[in-house]
CSV table of C-alpha atoms in Angstrom, one decimal:
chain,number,residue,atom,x,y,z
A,5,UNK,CA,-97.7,76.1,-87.2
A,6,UNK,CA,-97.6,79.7,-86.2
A,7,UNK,CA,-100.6,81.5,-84.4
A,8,UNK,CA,-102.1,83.3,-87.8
A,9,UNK,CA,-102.3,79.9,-89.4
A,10,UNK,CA,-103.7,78.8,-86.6
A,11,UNK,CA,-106.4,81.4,-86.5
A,12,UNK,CA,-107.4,81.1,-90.1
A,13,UNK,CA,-107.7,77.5,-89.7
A,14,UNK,CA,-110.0,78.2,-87.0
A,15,UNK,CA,-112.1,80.6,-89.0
A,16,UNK,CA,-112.5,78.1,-91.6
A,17,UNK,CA,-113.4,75.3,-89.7
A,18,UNK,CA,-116.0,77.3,-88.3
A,19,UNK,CA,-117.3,79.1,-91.4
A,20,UNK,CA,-117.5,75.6,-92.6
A,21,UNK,CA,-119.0,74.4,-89.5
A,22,UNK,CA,-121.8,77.9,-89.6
A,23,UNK,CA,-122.2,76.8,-93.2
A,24,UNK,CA,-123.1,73.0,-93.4
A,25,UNK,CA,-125.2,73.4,-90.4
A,26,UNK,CA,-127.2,76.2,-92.2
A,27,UNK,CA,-127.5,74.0,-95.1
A,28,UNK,CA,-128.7,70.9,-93.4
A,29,UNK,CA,-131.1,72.9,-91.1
A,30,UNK,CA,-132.0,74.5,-94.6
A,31,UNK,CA,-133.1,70.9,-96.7
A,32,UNK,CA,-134.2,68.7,-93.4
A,33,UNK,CA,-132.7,65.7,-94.7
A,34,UNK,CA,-131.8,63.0,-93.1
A,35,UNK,CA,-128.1,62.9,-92.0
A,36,UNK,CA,-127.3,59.3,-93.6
A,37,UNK,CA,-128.5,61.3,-96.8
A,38,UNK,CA,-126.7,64.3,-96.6
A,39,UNK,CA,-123.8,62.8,-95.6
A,40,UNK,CA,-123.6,60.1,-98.7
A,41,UNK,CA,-123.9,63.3,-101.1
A,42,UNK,CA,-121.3,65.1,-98.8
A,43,UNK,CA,-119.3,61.6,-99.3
A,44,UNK,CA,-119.5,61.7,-103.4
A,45,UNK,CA,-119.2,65.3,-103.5
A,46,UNK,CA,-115.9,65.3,-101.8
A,47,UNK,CA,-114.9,62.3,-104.2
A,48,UNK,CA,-115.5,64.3,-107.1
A,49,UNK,CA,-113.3,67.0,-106.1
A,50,UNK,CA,-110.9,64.8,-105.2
A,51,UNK,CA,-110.7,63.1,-108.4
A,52,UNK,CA,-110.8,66.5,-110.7
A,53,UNK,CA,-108.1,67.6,-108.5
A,54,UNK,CA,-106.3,64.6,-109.4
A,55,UNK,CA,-107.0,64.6,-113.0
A,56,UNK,CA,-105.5,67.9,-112.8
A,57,UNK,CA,-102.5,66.8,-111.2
A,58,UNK,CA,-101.8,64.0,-113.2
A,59,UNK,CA,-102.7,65.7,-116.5
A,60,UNK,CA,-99.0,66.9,-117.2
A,61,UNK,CA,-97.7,63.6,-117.3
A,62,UNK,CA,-100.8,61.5,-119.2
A,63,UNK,CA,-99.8,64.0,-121.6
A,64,UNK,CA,-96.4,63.6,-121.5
A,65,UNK,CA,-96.7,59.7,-122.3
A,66,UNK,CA,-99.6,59.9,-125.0
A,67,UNK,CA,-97.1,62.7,-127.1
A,68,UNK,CA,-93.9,62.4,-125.8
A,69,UNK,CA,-93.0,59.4,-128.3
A,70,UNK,CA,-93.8,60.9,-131.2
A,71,UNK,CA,-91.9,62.6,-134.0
A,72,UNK,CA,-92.7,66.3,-135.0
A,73,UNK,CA,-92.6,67.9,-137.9
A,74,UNK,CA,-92.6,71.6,-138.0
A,75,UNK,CA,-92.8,74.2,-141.1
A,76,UNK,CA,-89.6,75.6,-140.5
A,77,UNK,CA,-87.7,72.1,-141.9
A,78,UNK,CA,-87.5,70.6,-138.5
A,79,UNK,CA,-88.1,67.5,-137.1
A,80,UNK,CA,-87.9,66.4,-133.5
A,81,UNK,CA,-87.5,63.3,-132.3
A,82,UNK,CA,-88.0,62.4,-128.3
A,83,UNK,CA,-86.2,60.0,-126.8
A,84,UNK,CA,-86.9,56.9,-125.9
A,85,UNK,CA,-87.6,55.5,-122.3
A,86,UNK,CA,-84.1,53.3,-123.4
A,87,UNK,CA,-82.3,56.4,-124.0
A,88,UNK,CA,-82.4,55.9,-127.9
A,89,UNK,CA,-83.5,58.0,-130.0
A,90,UNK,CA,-85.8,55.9,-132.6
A,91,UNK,CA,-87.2,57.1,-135.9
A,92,UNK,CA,-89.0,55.4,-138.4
A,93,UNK,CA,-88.3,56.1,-141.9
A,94,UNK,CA,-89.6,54.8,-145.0
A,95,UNK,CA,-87.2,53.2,-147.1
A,96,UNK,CA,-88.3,51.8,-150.5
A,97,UNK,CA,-92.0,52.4,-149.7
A,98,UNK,CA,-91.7,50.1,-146.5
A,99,UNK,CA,-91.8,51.6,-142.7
A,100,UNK,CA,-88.2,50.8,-141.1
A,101,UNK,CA,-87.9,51.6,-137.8
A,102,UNK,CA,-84.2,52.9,-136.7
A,103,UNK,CA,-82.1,53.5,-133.9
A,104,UNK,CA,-79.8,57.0,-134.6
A,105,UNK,CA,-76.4,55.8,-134.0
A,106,UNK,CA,-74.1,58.7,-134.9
A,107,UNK,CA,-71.0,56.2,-134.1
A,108,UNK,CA,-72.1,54.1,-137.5
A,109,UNK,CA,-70.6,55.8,-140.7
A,110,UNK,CA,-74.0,54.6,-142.9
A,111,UNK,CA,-76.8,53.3,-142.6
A,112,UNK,CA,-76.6,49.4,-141.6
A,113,UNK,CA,-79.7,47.5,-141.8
A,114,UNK,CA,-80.6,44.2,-139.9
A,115,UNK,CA,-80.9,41.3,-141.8
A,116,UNK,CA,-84.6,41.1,-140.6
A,117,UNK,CA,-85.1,44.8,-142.3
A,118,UNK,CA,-83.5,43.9,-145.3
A,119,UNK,CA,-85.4,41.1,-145.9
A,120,UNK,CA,-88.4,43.2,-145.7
A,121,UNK,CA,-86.9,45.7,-147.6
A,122,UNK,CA,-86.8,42.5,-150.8
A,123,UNK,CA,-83.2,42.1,-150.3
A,124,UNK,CA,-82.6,38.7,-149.9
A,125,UNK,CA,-79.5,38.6,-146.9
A,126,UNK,CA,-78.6,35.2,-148.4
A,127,UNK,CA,-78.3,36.3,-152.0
A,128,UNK,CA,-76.0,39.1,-151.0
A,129,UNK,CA,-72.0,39.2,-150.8
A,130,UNK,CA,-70.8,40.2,-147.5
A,131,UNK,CA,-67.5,41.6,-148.4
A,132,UNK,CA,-67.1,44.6,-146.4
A,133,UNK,CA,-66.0,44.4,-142.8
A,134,UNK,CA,-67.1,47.2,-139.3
A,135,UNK,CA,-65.7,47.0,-136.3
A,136,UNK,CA,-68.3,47.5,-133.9
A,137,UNK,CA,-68.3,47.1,-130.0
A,138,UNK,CA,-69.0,43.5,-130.3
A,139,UNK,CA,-66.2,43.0,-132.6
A,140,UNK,CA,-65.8,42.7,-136.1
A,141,UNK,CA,-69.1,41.9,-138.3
A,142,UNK,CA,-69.0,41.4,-142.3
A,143,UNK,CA,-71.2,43.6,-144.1
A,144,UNK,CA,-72.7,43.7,-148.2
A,145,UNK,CA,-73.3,47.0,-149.5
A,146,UNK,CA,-76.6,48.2,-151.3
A,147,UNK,CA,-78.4,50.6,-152.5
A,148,UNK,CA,-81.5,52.2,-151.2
A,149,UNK,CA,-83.8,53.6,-153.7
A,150,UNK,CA,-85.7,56.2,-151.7
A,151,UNK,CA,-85.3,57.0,-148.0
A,152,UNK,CA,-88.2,59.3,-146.8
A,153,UNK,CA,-89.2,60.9,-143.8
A,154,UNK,CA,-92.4,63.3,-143.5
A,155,UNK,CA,-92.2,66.0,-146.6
A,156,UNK,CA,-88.3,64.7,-146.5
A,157,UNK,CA,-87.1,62.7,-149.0
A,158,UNK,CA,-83.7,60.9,-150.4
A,159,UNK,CA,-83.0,59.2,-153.1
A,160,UNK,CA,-79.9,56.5,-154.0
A,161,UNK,CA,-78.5,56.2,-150.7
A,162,UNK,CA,-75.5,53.5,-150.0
A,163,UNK,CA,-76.1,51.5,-147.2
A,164,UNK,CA,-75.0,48.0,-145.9
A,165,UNK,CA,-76.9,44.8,-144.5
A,166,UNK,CA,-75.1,43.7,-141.5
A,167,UNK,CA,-74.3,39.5,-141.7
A,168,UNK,CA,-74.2,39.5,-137.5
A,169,UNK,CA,-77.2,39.7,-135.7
A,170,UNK,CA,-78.6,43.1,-135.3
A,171,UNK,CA,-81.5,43.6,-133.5
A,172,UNK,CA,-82.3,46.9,-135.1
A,173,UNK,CA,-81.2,48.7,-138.2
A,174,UNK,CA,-78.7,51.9,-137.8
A,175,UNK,CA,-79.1,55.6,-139.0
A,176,UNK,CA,-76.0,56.6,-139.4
A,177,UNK,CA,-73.8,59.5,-140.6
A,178,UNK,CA,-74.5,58.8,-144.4
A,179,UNK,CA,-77.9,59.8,-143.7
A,180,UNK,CA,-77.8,62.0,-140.9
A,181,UNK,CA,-74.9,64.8,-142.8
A,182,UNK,CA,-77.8,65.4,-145.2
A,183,UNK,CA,-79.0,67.5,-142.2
A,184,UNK,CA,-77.7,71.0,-142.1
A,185,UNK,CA,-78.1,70.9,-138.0
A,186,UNK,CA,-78.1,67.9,-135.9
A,187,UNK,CA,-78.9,68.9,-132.1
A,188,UNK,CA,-79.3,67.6,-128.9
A,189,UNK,CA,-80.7,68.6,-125.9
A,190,UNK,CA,-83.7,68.1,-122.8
A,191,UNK,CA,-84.5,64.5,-124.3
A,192,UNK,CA,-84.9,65.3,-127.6
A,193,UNK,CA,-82.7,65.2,-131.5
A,194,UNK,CA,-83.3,67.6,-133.5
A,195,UNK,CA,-82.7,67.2,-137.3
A,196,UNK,CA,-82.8,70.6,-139.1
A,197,UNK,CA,-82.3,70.8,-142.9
């Protein structure tokens, strides 16, 4: 600490000091009194300073996951805390949620999604084959009648139901070359059309 800081701390403390003491000569309260609202006082300020503090990242957590939509035919999608980025689209009416997996040539629903989706995975034939990281899975093409997200909307996309299990369905390229801009950058995908 160098000698001016030094000497301002001093000044405070006793302008402080010069202060308080004018203030309790001032009200003649007792000292257990004054020093309880002293006490809460300096609580308060301590917890609006934190609030403060904090702020930034309550904020950051409530908003951070969710997908925006601007007027300029942009959509932003944050990235998960698994370092996915996860968008939900409607497909048929229903709300799918998917993982954007530019590695995937189409889009490959879960069996799970499909099923919710009224396609029956037992009803379909699994003719087509992927080779994926796990190895090779069979696949059945179909057809999705609308694929929507926001003011966004698709119609008669091919897509396949994957006959392995997969824990979530796939965006892939099918879907995602409909976007005239595909970018990446400080956490977030942005889809431009």
């Amino acid at each position: 600490m160098s000698s001016d800081n030094i000497a301002q701390l001093l000044y405070l403390g006793t302008l402080v000091a010069v202060l308080g003491g004018g203030f309790l000569l001032s009200k003649r309260l007792k000292l257990g009194q004054t020093l309880q609202m002293a006490a809460v006082w300096v609580l308060i300020f301590i917890g609006a300073v934190a609030a403060v503090g904090v702020w930034s990242d309550i904020q950051d957590d409530l908003f951070a996951h969710q997908t925006r939509f601007d007027d300029q035919g942009t959509i932003t999608i944050p990235r998960s805390p698994d370092g996915h980025y996860n968008l939900t689209l409607d497909v048929n009416g229903v709300p799918t949620e998917f993982v954007v997996d530019t590695g995937a040539t189409q889009i490959v629903l879960s069996q799970k999604d499909a099923d919710k989706l009224g396609l029956n995975p037992n009803e379909l034939t699994y003719f087509g084959r992927a080779l994926t990281a796990n190895g090779e899975v069979r696949t059945a093409p179909v057809r999705l009648d609308t694929v929507a997200i926001g003011p966004y909307n698709d119609l008669n996309l091919p897509a396949v139901v994957n006959a392995g299990d997969l824990g979530q369905s796939l965006l892939g390229m099918n879907y995602l070359q409909r976007w005239s801009r595909i970018e990446i950058s400080d956490g977030k995908l942005t889809l431009s059309r």
